[in-house]
Tab-separated table of C-alpha atoms in Angstrom:
chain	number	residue	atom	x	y	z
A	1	UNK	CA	45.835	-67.664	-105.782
A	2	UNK	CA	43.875	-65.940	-108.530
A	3	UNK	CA	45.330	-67.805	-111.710
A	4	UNK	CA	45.076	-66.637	-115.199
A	5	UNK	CA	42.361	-69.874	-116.102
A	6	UNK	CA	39.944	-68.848	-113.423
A	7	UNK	CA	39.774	-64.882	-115.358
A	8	UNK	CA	36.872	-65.710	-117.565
A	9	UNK	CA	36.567	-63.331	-120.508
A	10	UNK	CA	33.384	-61.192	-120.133
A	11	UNK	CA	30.617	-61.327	-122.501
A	12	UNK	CA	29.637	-57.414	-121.523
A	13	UNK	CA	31.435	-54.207	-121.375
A	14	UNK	CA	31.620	-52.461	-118.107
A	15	UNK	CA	32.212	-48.917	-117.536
A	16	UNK	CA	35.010	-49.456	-114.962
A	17	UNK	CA	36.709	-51.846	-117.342
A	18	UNK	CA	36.930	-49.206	-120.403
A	19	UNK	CA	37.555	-46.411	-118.396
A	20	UNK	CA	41.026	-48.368	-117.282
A	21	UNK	CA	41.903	-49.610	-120.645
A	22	UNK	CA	41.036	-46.622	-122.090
A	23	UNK	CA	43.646	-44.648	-119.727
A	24	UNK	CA	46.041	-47.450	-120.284
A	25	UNK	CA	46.299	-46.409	-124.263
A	26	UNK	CA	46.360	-42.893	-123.547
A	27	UNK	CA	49.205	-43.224	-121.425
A	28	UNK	CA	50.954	-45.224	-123.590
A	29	UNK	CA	50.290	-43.451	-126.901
A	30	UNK	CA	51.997	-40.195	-124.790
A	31	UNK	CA	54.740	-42.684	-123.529
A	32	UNK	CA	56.931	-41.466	-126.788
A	33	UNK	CA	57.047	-37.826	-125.329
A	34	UNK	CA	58.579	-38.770	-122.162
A	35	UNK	CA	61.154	-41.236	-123.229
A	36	UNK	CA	61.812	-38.391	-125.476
A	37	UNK	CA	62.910	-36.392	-122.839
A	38	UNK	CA	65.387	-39.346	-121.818
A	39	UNK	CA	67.109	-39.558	-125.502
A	40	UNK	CA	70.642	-38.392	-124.333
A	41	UNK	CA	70.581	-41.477	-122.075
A	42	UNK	CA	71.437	-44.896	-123.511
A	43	UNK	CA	67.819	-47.536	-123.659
A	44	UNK	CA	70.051	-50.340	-121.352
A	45	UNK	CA	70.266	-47.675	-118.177
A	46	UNK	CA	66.210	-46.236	-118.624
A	47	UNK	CA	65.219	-49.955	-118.839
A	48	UNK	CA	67.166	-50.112	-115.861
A	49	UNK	CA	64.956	-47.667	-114.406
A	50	UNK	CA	61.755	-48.318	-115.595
A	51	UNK	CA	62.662	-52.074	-113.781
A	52	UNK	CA	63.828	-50.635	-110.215
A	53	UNK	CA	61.094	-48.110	-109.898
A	54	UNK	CA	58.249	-49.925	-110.936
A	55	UNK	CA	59.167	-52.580	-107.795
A	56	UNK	CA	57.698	-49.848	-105.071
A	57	UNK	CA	54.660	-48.878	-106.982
A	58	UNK	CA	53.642	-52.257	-107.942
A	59	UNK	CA	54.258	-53.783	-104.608
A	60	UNK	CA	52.176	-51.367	-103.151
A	61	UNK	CA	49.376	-51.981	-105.115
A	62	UNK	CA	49.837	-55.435	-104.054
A	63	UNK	CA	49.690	-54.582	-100.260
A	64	UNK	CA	46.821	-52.309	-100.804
A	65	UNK	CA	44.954	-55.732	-102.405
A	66	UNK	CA	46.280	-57.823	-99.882
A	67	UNK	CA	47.341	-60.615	-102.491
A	68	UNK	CA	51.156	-60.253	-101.480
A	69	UNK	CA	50.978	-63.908	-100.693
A	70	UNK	CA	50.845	-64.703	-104.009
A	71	UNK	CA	53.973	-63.550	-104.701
A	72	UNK	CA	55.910	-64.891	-101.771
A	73	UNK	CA	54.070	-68.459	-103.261
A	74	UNK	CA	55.647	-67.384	-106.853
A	75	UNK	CA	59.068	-66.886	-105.544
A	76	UNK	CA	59.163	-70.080	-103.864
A	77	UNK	CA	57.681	-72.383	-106.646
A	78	UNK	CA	60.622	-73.172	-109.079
A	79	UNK	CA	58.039	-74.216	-112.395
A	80	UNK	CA	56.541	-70.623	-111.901
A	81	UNK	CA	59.714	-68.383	-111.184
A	82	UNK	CA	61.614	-70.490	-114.330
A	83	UNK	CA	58.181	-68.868	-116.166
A	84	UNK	CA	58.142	-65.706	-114.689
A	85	UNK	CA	61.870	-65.599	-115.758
A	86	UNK	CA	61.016	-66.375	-119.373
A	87	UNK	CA	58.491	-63.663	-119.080
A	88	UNK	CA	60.875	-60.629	-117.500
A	89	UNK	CA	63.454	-61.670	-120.501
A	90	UNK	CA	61.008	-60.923	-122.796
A	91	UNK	CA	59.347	-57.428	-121.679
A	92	UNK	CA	62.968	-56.483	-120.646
A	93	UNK	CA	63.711	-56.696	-124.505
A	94	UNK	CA	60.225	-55.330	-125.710
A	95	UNK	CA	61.037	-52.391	-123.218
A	96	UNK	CA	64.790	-51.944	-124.598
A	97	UNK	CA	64.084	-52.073	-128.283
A	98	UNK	CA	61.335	-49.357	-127.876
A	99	UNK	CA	63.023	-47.303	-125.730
A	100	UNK	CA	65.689	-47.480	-128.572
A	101	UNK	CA	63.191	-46.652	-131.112
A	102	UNK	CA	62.000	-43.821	-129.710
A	103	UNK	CA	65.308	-42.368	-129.037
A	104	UNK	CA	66.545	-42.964	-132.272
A	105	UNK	CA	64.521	-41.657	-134.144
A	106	UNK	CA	62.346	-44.986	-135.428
A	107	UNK	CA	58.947	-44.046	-133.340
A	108	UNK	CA	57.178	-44.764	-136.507
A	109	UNK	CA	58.723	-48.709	-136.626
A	110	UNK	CA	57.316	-48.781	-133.200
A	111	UNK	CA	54.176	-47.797	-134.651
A	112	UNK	CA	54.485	-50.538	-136.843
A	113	UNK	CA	55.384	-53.065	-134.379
A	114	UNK	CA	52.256	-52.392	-132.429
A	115	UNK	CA	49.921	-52.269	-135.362
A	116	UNK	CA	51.345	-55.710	-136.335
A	117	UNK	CA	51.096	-57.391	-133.063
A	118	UNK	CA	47.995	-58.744	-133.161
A	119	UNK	CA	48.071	-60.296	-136.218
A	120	UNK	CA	50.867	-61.647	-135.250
A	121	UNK	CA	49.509	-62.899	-132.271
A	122	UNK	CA	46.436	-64.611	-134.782
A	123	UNK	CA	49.329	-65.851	-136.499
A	124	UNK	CA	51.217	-67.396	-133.518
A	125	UNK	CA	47.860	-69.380	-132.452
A	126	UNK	CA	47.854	-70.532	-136.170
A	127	UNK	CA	51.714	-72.293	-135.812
A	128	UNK	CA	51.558	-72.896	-132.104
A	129	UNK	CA	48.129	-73.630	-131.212
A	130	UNK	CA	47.127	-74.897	-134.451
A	131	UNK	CA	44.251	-72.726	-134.253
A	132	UNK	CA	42.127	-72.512	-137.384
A	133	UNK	CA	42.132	-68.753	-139.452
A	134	UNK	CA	39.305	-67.941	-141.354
A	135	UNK	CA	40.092	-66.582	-144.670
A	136	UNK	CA	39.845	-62.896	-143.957
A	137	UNK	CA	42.239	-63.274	-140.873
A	138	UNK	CA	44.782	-64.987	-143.657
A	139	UNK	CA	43.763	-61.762	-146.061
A	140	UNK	CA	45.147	-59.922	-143.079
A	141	UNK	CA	48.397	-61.606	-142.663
A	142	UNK	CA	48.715	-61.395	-145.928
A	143	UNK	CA	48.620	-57.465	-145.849
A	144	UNK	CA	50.656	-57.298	-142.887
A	145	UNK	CA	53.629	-59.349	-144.515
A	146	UNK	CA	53.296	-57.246	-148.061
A	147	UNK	CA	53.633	-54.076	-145.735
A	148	UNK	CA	56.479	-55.150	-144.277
A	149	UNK	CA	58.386	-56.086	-147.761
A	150	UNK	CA	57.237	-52.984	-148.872
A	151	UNK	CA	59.572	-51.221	-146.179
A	152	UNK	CA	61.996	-53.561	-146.840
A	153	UNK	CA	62.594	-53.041	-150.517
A	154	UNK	CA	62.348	-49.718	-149.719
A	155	UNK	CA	65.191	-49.068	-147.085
A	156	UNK	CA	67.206	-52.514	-148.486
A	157	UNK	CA	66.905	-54.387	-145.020
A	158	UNK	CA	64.075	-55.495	-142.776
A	159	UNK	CA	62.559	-52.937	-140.386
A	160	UNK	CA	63.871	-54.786	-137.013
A	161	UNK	CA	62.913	-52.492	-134.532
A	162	UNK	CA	59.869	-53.106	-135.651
A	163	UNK	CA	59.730	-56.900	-136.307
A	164	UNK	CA	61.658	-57.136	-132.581
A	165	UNK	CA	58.931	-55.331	-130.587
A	166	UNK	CA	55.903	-57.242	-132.786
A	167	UNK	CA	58.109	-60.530	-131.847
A	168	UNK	CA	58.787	-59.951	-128.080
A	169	UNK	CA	55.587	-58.703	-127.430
A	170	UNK	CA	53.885	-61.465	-129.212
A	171	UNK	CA	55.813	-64.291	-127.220
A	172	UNK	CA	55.596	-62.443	-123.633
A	173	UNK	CA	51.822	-62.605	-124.118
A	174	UNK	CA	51.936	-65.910	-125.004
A	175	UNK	CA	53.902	-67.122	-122.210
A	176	UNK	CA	51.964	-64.887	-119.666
A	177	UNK	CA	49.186	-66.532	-120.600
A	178	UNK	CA	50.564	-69.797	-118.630
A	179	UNK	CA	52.343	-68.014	-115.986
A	180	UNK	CA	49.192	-69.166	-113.099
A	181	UNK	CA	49.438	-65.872	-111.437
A	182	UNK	CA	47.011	-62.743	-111.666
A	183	UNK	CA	48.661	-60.082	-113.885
A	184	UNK	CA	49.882	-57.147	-111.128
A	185	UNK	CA	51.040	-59.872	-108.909
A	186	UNK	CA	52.766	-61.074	-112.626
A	187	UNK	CA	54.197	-57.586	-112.947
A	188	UNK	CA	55.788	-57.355	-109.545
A	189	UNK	CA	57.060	-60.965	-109.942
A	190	UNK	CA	58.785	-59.939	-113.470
A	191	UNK	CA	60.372	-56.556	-112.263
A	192	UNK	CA	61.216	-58.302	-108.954
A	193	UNK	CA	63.317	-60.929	-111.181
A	194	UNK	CA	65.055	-58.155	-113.236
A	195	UNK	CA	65.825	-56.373	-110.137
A	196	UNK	CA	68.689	-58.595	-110.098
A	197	UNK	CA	70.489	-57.461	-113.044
A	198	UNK	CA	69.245	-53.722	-113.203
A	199	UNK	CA	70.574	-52.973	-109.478
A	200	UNK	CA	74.245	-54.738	-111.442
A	201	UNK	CA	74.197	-52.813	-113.873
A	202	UNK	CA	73.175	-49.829	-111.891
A	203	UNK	CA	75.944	-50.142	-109.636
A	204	UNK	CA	78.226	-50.907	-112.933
A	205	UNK	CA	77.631	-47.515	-114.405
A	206	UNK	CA	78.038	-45.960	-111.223
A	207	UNK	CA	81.420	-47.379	-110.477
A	208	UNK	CA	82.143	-46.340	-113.846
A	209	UNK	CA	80.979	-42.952	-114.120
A	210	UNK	CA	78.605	-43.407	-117.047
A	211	UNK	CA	75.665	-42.816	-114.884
A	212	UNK	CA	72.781	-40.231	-115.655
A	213	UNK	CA	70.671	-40.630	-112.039
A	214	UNK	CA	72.313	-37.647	-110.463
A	215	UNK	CA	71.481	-35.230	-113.283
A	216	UNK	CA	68.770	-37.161	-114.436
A	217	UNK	CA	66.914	-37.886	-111.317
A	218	UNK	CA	63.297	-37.296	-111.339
A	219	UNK	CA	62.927	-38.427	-114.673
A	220	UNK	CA	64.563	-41.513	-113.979
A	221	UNK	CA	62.258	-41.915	-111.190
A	222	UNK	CA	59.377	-41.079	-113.212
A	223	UNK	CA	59.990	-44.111	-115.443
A	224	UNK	CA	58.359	-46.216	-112.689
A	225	UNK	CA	55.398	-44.557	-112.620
A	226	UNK	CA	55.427	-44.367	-116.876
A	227	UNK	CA	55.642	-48.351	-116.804
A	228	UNK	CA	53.653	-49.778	-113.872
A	229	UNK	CA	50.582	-47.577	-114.137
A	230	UNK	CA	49.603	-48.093	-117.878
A	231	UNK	CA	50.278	-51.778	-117.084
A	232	UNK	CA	48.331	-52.337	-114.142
A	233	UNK	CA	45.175	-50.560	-115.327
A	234	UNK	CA	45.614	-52.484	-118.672
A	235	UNK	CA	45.413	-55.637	-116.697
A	236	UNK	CA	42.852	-54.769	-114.279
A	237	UNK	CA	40.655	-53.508	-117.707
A	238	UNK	CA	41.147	-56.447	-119.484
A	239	UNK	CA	39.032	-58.452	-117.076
A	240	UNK	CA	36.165	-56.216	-117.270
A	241	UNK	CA	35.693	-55.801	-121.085
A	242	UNK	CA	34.990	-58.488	-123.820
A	243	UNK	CA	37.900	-59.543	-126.115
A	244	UNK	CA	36.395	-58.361	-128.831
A	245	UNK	CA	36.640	-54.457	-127.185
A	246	UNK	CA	39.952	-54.974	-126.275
A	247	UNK	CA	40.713	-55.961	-129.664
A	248	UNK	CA	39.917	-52.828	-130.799
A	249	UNK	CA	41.151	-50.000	-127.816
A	250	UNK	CA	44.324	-51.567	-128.838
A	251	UNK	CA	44.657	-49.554	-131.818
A	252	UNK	CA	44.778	-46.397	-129.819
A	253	UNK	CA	48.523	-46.519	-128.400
A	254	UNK	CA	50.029	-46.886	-132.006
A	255	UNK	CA	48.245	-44.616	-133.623
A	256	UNK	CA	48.838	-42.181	-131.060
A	257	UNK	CA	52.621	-43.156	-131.630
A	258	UNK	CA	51.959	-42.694	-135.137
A	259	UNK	CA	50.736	-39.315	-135.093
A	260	UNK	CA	53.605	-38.194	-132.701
A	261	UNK	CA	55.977	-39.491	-134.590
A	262	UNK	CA	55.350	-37.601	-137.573
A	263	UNK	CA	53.554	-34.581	-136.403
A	264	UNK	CA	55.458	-33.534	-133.154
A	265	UNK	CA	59.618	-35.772	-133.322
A	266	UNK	CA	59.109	-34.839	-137.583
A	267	UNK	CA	59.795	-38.533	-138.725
A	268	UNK	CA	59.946	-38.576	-142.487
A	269	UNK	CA	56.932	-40.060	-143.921
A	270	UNK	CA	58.388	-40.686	-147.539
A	271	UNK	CA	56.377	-43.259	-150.417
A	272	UNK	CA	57.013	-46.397	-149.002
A	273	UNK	CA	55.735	-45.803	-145.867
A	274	UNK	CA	52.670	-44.156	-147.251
A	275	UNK	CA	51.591	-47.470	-149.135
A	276	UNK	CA	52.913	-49.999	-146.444
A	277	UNK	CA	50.723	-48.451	-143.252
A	278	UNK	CA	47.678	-48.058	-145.194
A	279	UNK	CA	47.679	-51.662	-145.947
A	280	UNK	CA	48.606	-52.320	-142.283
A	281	UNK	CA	45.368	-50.140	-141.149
A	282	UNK	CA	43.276	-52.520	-144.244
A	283	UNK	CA	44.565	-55.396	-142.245
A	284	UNK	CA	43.415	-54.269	-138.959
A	285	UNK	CA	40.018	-53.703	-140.322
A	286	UNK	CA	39.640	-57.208	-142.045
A	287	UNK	CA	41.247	-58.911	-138.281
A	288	UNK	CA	38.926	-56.845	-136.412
A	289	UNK	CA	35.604	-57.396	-138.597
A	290	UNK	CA	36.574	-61.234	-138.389
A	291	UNK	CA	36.491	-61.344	-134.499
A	292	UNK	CA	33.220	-59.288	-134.672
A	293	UNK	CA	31.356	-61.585	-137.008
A	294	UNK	CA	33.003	-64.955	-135.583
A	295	UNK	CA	31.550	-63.039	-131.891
A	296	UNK	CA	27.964	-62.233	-133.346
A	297	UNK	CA	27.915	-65.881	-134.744
């Protein structure tokens, strides 16, 4: 079984590797349009969705590989479905919270979220790992969490959608870091887990009436594609490009968000924002010059 300790990072770049991450923040940057399209339907049924049809996609991948093994070995190990269950609880909520975002009209606190997550991921090593900051990564905490009272002040109460995806994110990489599977047999384990409740709560709205699938269909559908893909060719580029790259491609998804958000769904972008992203994008720049000095050192 390929486990996550035996995926050395790489100390070069390789073409394959940045052509999938690359694609992977593209597709997510445009993710905003489509989930646009789904706005009249409520976040719980398209995570539904994006769970259910994601299973077919990812398990063929897997069959293509030939590692479905691994999976029928995850399933059957208690230590590492109890993980993989921590792990599906998490995206699930990452995935409802943005969907929610979008749809509501808060793309730009998703923005935010994303922007923040890795420093809150530098932070999390700091109180978890006891991993030792140098002083411009604590100059970029620093910014982050003056941002973030910044909006605060501003609208009288904390920006949540965007502290809940930086939080959930943060924590579902952490954990998937320990969960000693490769990460599209990881994805197929999580979505296989969640299958549980989404086909429930499926079944709920349709016994109900409160279901969108029959005039909703193919987008519906579509939400499987919208999730696995992007994933799976993040994971698969991860492995081929140094951290320190991947550090920065990561920027590209929320500032794609960023610019959709304001120049195509016409989020207002009043004062406060205009002095608390500025000193997230200073913060970014301080985090990412400290992992390419500590790198060339």
């Amino acid at each position: 079984m390929t486990r996550f300790n035996d995926i050395s990072p790489k100390s070069e770049d390789s073409p394959a590797g940045l052509a999938f991450a690359i694609s992977s923040y593209f597709l997510w940057g445009f993710l905003p349009l489509y989930m646009k399209m789904l706005s009249h339907v409520p976040a719980a049924e398209v995570v539904v969705h994006r769970v259910i049809w994601s299973i077919p996609i990812a398990g063929l991948v897997l069959i293509l590989l030939g590692r479905t093994q691994d999976i029928k070995e995850a399933l059957t190990t208690p230590k590492m479905l109890a993980m993989g269950c921590v792990t599906a609880a998490l995206i699930s909520v990452n995935w409802g919270i943005y969907v929610w975002a979008i749809n509501s009209g808060h793309a730009l606190d998703a923005a935010l979220g994303y922007y923040i997550n890795p420093l809150f991921s530098v932070f999390m090593g700091f109180a978890l790992l006891k991993e030792r900051l140098s002083r411009l990564q604590w100059a970029a905490i620093a910014l982050a969490f003056a941002a973030v009272v910044v909006l605060t002040i501003d609208a009288g109460r904390l920006p949540l959608a965007a502290i809940g995806l930086t939080v959930s994110w943060g924590f579902y990489a952490f954990f998937k870091k320990s969960l000693p599977i490769g990460p599209n047999q990881g994805f197929l384990l999580e979505v296989l887990i969640l299958s549980v409740p989404a086909l429930a709560y499926w079944g709920y709205l349709g016994s109900t009436g409160n279901s969108h699938f029959d005039t909703d269909m193919w987008l519906l559908l579509g939400c499987g594609v919208v999730t696995s893909v992007p994933l799976m060719l993040y994971a698969n580029g991860a492995k081929r490009l140094r951290l320190t790259t991947i550090a920065i491609l990561q920027y590209i998804a929320p500032t794609m968000i960023f610019l959709v958000a304001v120049f195509v769904f016409g989020e207002p972008f009043g004062t406060a924002r205009g002095i608390a992203f500025p000193m997230i994008w200073a913060a970014l720049i301080l985090y990412t010059y400290s992992m390419v000095r500590n790198r060339e050192q």
